[in-house]
Short mmCIF file of C-alpha atoms in Angstrom, two decimals:
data_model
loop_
_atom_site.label_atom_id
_atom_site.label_comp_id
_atom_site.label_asym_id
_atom_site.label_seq_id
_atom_site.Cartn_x
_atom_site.Cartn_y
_atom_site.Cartn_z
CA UNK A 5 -1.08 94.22 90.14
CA UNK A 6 -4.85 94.08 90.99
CA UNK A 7 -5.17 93.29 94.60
CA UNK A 8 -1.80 93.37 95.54
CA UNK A 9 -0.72 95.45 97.99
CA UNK A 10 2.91 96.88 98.15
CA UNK A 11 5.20 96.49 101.11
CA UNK A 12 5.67 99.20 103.21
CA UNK A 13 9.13 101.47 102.72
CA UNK A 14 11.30 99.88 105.40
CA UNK A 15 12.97 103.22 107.42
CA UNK A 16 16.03 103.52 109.48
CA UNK A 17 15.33 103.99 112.87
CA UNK A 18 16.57 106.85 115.56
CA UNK A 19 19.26 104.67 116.40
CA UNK A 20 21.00 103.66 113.11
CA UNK A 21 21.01 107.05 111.50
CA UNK A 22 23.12 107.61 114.69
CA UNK A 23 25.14 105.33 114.75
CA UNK A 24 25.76 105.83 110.83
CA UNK A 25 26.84 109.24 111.46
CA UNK A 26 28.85 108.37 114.44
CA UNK A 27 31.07 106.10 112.42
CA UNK A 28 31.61 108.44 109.61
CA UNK A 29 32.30 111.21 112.29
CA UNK A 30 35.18 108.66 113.65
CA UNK A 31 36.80 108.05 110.09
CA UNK A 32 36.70 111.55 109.32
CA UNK A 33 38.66 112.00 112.41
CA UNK A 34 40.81 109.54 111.94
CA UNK A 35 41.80 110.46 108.42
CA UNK A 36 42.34 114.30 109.69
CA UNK A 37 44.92 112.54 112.66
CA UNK A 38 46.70 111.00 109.66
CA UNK A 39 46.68 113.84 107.61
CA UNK A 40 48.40 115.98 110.98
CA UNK A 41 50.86 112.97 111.45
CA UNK A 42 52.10 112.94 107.97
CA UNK A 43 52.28 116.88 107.80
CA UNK A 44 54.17 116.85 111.23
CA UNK A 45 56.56 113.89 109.86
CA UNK A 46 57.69 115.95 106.57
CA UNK A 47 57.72 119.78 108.39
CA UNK A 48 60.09 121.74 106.76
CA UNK A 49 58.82 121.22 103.39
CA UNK A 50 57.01 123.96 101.27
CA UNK A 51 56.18 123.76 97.90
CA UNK A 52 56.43 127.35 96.43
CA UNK A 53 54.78 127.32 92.81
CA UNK A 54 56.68 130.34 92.10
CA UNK A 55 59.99 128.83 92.44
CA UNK A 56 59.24 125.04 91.55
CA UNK A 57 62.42 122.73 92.74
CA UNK A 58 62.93 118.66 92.04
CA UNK A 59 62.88 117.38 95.39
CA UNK A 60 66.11 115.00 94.02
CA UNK A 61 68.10 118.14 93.16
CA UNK A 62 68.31 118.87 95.99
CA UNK A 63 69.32 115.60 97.82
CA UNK A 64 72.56 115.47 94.86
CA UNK A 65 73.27 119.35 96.62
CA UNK A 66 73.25 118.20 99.97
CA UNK A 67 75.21 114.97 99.51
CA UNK A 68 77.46 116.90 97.34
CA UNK A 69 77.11 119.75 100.29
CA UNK A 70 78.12 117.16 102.88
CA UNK A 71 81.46 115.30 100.40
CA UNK A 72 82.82 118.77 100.23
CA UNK A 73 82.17 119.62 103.54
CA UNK A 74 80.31 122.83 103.12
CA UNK A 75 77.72 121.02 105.48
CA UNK A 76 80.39 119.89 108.60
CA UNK A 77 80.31 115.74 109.03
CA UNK A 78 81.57 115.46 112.51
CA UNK A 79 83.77 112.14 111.56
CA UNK A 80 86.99 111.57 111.72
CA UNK A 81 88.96 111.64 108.00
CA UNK A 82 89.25 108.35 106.91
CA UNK A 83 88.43 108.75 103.21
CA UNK A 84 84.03 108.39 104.35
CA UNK A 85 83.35 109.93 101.13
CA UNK A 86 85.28 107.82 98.70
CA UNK A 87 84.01 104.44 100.39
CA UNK A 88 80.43 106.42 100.30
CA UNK A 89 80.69 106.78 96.70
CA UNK A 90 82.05 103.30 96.04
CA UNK A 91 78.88 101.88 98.10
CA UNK A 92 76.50 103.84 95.61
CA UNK A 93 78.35 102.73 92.38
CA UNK A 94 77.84 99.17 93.33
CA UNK A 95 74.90 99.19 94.84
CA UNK A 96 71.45 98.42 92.88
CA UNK A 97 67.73 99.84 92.35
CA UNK A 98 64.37 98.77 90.26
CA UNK A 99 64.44 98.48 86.99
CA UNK A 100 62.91 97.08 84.32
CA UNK A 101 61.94 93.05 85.05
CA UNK A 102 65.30 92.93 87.51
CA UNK A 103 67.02 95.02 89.75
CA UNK A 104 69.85 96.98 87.96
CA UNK A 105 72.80 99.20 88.28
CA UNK A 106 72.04 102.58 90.07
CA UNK A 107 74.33 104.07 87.98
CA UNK A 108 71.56 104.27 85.64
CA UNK A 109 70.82 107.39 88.07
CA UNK A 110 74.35 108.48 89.31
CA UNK A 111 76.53 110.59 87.10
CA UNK A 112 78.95 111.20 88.72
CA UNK A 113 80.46 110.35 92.78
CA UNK A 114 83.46 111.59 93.62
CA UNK A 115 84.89 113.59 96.65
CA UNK A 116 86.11 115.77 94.16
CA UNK A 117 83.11 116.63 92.16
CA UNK A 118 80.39 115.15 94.28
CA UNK A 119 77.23 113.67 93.98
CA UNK A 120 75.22 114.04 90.37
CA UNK A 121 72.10 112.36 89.63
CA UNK A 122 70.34 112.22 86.96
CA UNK A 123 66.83 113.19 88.32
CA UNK A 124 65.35 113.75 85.11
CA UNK A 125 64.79 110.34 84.86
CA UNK A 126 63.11 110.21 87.86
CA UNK A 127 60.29 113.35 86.86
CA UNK A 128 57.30 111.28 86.35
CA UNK A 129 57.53 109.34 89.46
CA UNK A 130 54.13 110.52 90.59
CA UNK A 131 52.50 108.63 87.50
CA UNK A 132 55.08 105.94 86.59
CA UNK A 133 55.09 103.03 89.36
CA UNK A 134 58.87 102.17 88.11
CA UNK A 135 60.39 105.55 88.25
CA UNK A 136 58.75 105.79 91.65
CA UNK A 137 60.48 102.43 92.52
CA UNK A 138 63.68 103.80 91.37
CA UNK A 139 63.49 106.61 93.42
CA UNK A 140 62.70 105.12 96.54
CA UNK A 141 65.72 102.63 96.03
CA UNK A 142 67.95 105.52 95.28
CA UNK A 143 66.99 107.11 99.02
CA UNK A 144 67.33 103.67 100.25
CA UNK A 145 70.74 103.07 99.08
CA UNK A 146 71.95 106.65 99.69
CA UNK A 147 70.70 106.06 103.62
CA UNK A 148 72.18 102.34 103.65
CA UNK A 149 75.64 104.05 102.61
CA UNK A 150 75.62 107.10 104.52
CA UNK A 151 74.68 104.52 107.59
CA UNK A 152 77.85 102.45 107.22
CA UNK A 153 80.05 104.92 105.67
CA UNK A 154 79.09 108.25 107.70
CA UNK A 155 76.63 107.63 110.37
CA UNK A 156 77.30 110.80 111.59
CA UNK A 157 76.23 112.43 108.33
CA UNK A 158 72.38 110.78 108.77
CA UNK A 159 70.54 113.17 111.00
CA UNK A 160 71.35 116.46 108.41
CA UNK A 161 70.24 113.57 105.51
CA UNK A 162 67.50 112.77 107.10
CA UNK A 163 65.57 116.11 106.42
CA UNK A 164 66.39 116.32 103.08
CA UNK A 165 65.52 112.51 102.59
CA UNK A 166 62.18 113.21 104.07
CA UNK A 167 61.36 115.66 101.54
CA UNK A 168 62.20 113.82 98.23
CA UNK A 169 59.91 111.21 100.51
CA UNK A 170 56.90 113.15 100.54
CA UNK A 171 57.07 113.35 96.38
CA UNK A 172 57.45 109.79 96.09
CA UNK A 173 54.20 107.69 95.91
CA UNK A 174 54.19 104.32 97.87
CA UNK A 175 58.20 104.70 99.00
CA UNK A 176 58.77 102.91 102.63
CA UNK A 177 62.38 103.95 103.13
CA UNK A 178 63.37 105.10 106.89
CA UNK A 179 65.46 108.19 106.14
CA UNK A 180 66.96 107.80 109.85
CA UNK A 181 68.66 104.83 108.76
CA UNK A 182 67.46 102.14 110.73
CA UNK A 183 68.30 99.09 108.53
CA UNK A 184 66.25 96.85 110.40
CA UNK A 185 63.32 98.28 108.88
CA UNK A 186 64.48 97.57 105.04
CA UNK A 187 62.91 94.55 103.48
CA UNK A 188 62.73 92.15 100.37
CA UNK A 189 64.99 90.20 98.40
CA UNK A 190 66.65 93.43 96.22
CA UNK A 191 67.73 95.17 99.29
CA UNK A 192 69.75 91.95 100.46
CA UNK A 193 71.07 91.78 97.29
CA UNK A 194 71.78 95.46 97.30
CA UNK A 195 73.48 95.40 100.02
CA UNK A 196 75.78 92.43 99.56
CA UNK A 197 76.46 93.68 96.18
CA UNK A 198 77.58 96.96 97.68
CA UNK A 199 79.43 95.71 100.94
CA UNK A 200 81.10 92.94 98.71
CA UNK A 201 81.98 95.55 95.70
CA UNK A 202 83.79 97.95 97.17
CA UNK A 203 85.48 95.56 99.90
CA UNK A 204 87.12 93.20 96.78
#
């Protein structure tokens, strides 16, 4: 407008650029420690494109691996892997408005033919917020039962656990099995369902 005059530009001083770039220098190293701590956590993991594997194949093979003892349980024989098996049929997972059976996801548990799941329901975890639910109640229930049925079994779980872990989005299990660490309503239930169950 006619003899107006515009403000000056306001600038950022010496100072504040600084200390701009000094706190984006701290988050960047903060999000590389995470980034070091989670790769650390889940070490022994390698995806190989070439030979592509489902993460929850492979924890059926090694519960199946430890049942049959092809994987040694150092515990003493008093029938772990029935009781194991009777924990998982009664126990429950996420499901659609409630918590449901997980033998929506078990086959088959047995000490005679194992441990099969049916991880193809489980596929499009990475997308689906309810199949990634599902799957992080499955390694929660697996580690509850192993923890009260085979203790000794949870260290050579605890790897594999880790893995299927790292592929699920938003899962807070503790693979080492401390149960303190489990929370909310469903896991109570799951675990009075499955103590109670088997125990009738």
């Amino acid at each position: 407008l006619r003899g107006s005059k515009l403000s000056p530009r306001p600038t950022l001083s010496a100072a504040a650029v600084f200390f701009f770039f000094e706190g984006m220098a701290k988050q960047l190293l903060l999000i590389l420690a995470l980034a070091v701590s989670v790769s650390a956590k889940f070490e022994g993991w390698i995806y190989d494109p070439e030979h592509p594997t489902e993460p929850f194949d492979e924890v059926a093979k090694a519960v199946t691996d430890m049942i049959h003892g092809h994987v040694p349980v150092d515990r003493r024989d008093d029938n772990w892997q029935g009781n194991f098996c009777s924990c998982m049929e009664n126990g429950h997972i996420s499901s659609w408005y409630q918590y449901a059976s997980a033998m929506y996801l078990i086959d088959t548990c047995n000490p005679k033919e194992g441990f099969i799941m049916r991880s193809g329901h489980l596929q499009d975890r990475h997308v689906e917020p309810l199949q990634g639910m599902m799957a992080c109640d499955t390694l929660k229930l697996i580690t509850y039962c192993l923890s009260h049925h085979a203790q000794e079994a949870l260290p050579t779980w605890e790897k594999t656990c880790n893995n299927a872990h790292y592929t699920t989005p938003a899962c807070n299990v503790d693979c080492s099995g401390a149960m303190h660490r489990f929370g909310g309503f469903g896991l109570v239930a799951l675990a009075a369902v499955a103590f109670f169950g088997f125990s009738a």
